[in-house]
CSV table of C-alpha atoms in Angstrom, one decimal:
chain,number,residue,atom,x,y,z
K,1,MET,CA,119.3,92.8,7.0
K,2,LEU,CA,118.3,89.3,7.4
K,3,ILE,CA,114.5,88.4,6.8
K,4,ASN,CA,113.4,85.1,8.6
K,5,GLU,CA,111.1,82.5,6.8
K,6,ALA,CA,108.0,83.6,8.9
K,7,ALA,CA,108.5,87.3,7.6
K,8,ILE,CA,108.8,86.0,4.0
K,9,HIS,CA,105.6,83.6,4.5
K,10,ASN,CA,103.7,86.8,6.0
K,11,ILE,CA,104.6,89.0,3.0
K,12,SER,CA,103.7,86.4,0.5
K,13,THR,CA,100.4,85.9,2.3
K,14,CYS,CA,99.8,89.5,2.4
K,15,LEU,CA,100.4,89.8,-1.1
K,16,ALA,CA,98.3,86.7,-2.1
K,17,THR,CA,95.5,88.3,0.0
K,18,MET,CA,95.8,91.7,-2.0
K,19,ALA,CA,95.7,90.0,-5.3
K,20,SER,CA,92.6,88.0,-4.3
K,21,LEU,CA,91.0,91.2,-3.0
K,22,SER,CA,92.0,93.0,-6.3
K,23,GLN,CA,90.5,90.2,-8.4
K,24,ALA,CA,87.3,90.3,-6.2
K,25,THR,CA,86.9,94.0,-6.6
K,26,ALA,CA,87.4,93.7,-10.3
K,27,PHE,CA,84.8,90.9,-10.4
K,28,VAL,CA,82.3,93.0,-8.5
K,29,ALA,CA,82.8,96.0,-10.8
K,30,MET,CA,82.3,93.8,-13.7
K,31,VAL,CA,79.1,92.3,-12.6
K,32,ILE,CA,77.8,96.0,-11.7
K,33,LEU,CA,78.6,97.1,-15.2
K,34,LEU,CA,77.0,94.2,-16.7
K,35,ALA,CA,73.9,94.6,-14.5
K,36,ALA,CA,73.8,98.3,-15.6
K,37,ALA,CA,73.9,97.6,-19.3
K,38,ALA,CA,71.3,94.9,-19.1
K,39,ALA,CA,68.7,96.7,-16.8
K,40,PRO,CA,65.8,98.1,-18.5
K,41,SER,CA,65.8,101.7,-18.9
K,42,TRP,CA,64.3,103.8,-16.0
K,43,ALA,CA,61.7,106.5,-16.4
K,44,ALA,CA,62.7,110.0,-16.2
K,45,ILE,CA,59.2,111.0,-15.6
K,46,THR,CA,57.8,110.6,-11.9
K,47,CYS,CA,54.5,110.4,-10.5
K,48,SER,CA,54.8,113.7,-9.1
K,49,ASP,CA,55.4,115.2,-12.8
K,50,VAL,CA,52.2,113.4,-13.8
K,51,ILE,CA,50.1,114.7,-11.0
K,52,LYS,CA,51.4,118.1,-11.3
K,53,ASP,CA,50.6,118.2,-15.1
K,54,LEU,CA,47.2,116.8,-14.8
K,55,ARG,CA,46.0,118.6,-11.5
K,56,PRO,CA,44.0,121.2,-13.4
K,57,CYS,CA,42.0,118.4,-15.0
K,58,LEU,CA,40.9,116.7,-11.9
K,59,ASN,CA,37.6,118.8,-11.1
K,60,TYR,CA,36.8,118.4,-15.1
K,61,LEU,CA,37.3,114.8,-14.9
K,62,LYS,CA,35.3,114.3,-11.7
K,63,SER,CA,32.3,116.3,-12.6
K,64,GLY,CA,33.1,118.3,-15.6
K,65,SER,CA,31.1,118.3,-19.1
K,66,GLY,CA,31.8,119.8,-22.6
K,67,ALA,CA,35.5,120.9,-23.4
K,68,PRO,CA,38.4,120.6,-20.8
K,69,PRO,CA,39.4,123.9,-19.7
K,70,THR,CA,42.7,125.3,-21.1
K,71,PRO,CA,44.8,124.7,-18.0
K,72,CYS,CA,43.9,121.1,-18.2
K,73,CYS,CA,44.7,120.6,-21.8
K,74,ASP,CA,47.9,122.6,-21.3
K,75,GLY,CA,49.0,120.1,-18.6
K,76,ALA,CA,47.9,117.1,-20.7
K,77,SER,CA,50.0,118.4,-23.5
K,78,SER,CA,53.0,118.9,-21.3
K,79,LEU,CA,52.8,115.3,-20.0
K,80,ALA,CA,52.3,113.9,-23.7
K,81,ALA,CA,55.6,115.9,-24.5
K,82,ALA,CA,57.5,114.7,-21.4
K,83,ALA,CA,56.6,111.0,-21.9
K,84,SER,CA,58.7,110.3,-24.7
K,85,THR,CA,60.3,106.9,-24.0
K,86,THR,CA,58.6,103.7,-23.5
K,87,ALA,CA,59.8,103.9,-19.8
K,88,ASP,CA,58.4,107.3,-19.4
K,89,LYS,CA,55.1,106.3,-21.1
K,90,GLN,CA,54.5,103.3,-19.1
K,91,ALA,CA,55.4,105.2,-15.8
K,92,ALA,CA,53.1,108.1,-16.6
K,93,CYS,CA,50.4,105.3,-17.5
K,94,ASN,CA,50.9,103.6,-14.2
K,95,CYS,CA,50.6,106.7,-12.2
K,96,LEU,CA,47.4,107.5,-13.8
K,97,LYS,CA,45.9,104.0,-13.6
K,98,ASN,CA,46.8,104.1,-9.8
K,99,ALA,CA,45.1,107.5,-9.3
K,100,ALA,CA,42.2,106.3,-11.6
K,101,LYS,CA,41.7,103.6,-8.9
K,102,SER,CA,41.4,105.9,-6.0
K,103,ILE,CA,39.5,108.7,-7.6
K,104,THR,CA,36.1,108.5,-9.1
K,105,LEU,CA,36.3,109.9,-12.6
K,106,LYS,CA,33.9,110.1,-15.3
K,107,PRO,CA,35.3,107.2,-17.5
K,108,GLU,CA,34.1,108.9,-20.6
K,109,LEU,CA,35.8,112.2,-20.1
K,110,ALA,CA,39.0,110.4,-18.9
K,111,LYS,CA,39.0,108.3,-22.1
K,112,ALA,CA,38.2,111.4,-24.5
K,113,LEU,CA,40.5,113.8,-22.7
K,114,PRO,CA,43.4,113.6,-25.2
K,115,ALA,CA,41.3,113.9,-28.1
K,116,ASN,CA,39.2,116.9,-26.6
K,117,CYS,CA,42.4,118.4,-26.0
K,118,GLY,CA,43.8,117.8,-29.5
K,119,ILE,CA,46.7,115.7,-28.5
K,120,SER,CA,47.8,112.1,-28.8
K,121,MET,CA,48.5,110.0,-25.7
K,122,PRO,CA,49.5,106.2,-26.2
K,123,PHE,CA,47.2,105.1,-23.2
K,124,GLN,CA,44.0,105.8,-21.8
K,125,ILE,CA,43.3,107.2,-18.3
K,126,SER,CA,41.7,104.2,-16.9
K,127,PRO,CA,42.0,102.1,-14.0
K,128,ASN,CA,41.8,99.0,-16.2
K,129,VAL,CA,44.7,99.9,-18.8
K,130,ASP,CA,47.5,97.4,-19.3
K,131,CYS,CA,50.3,99.7,-19.1
K,132,SER,CA,53.1,97.1,-19.8
K,133,LYS,CA,51.7,96.8,-23.4
K,134,ILE,CA,52.6,100.6,-24.2
K,135,SER,CA,55.5,101.0,-26.2
């Protein structure tokens, strides 16, 4: 079987293209891995989680007085336990900050909620809190 020069040229061009594609694929894979390694950790907690946990506090924070109701403290405690990483704490803070901007809350009740429930939160429920400073 004879192979002419054109066929040899086509085969070598094909092999060179495949090698280039393989190198390009390897490069793209490496960039993706490096980006994933350098990326900040993402929060596991969502705004839906935060809202679900603190929904029982809404009426209290808007118009309540005295001690928060037990379901409110249970939700606040659940939120405090769920927000364990810096990313989670910042995500929860941003959710609450945005919610506080759209709902008229009694600021003194929102600020005192963690203490009144006997828990610790690394941020205040306020539209003015700087969530990026939470660690």
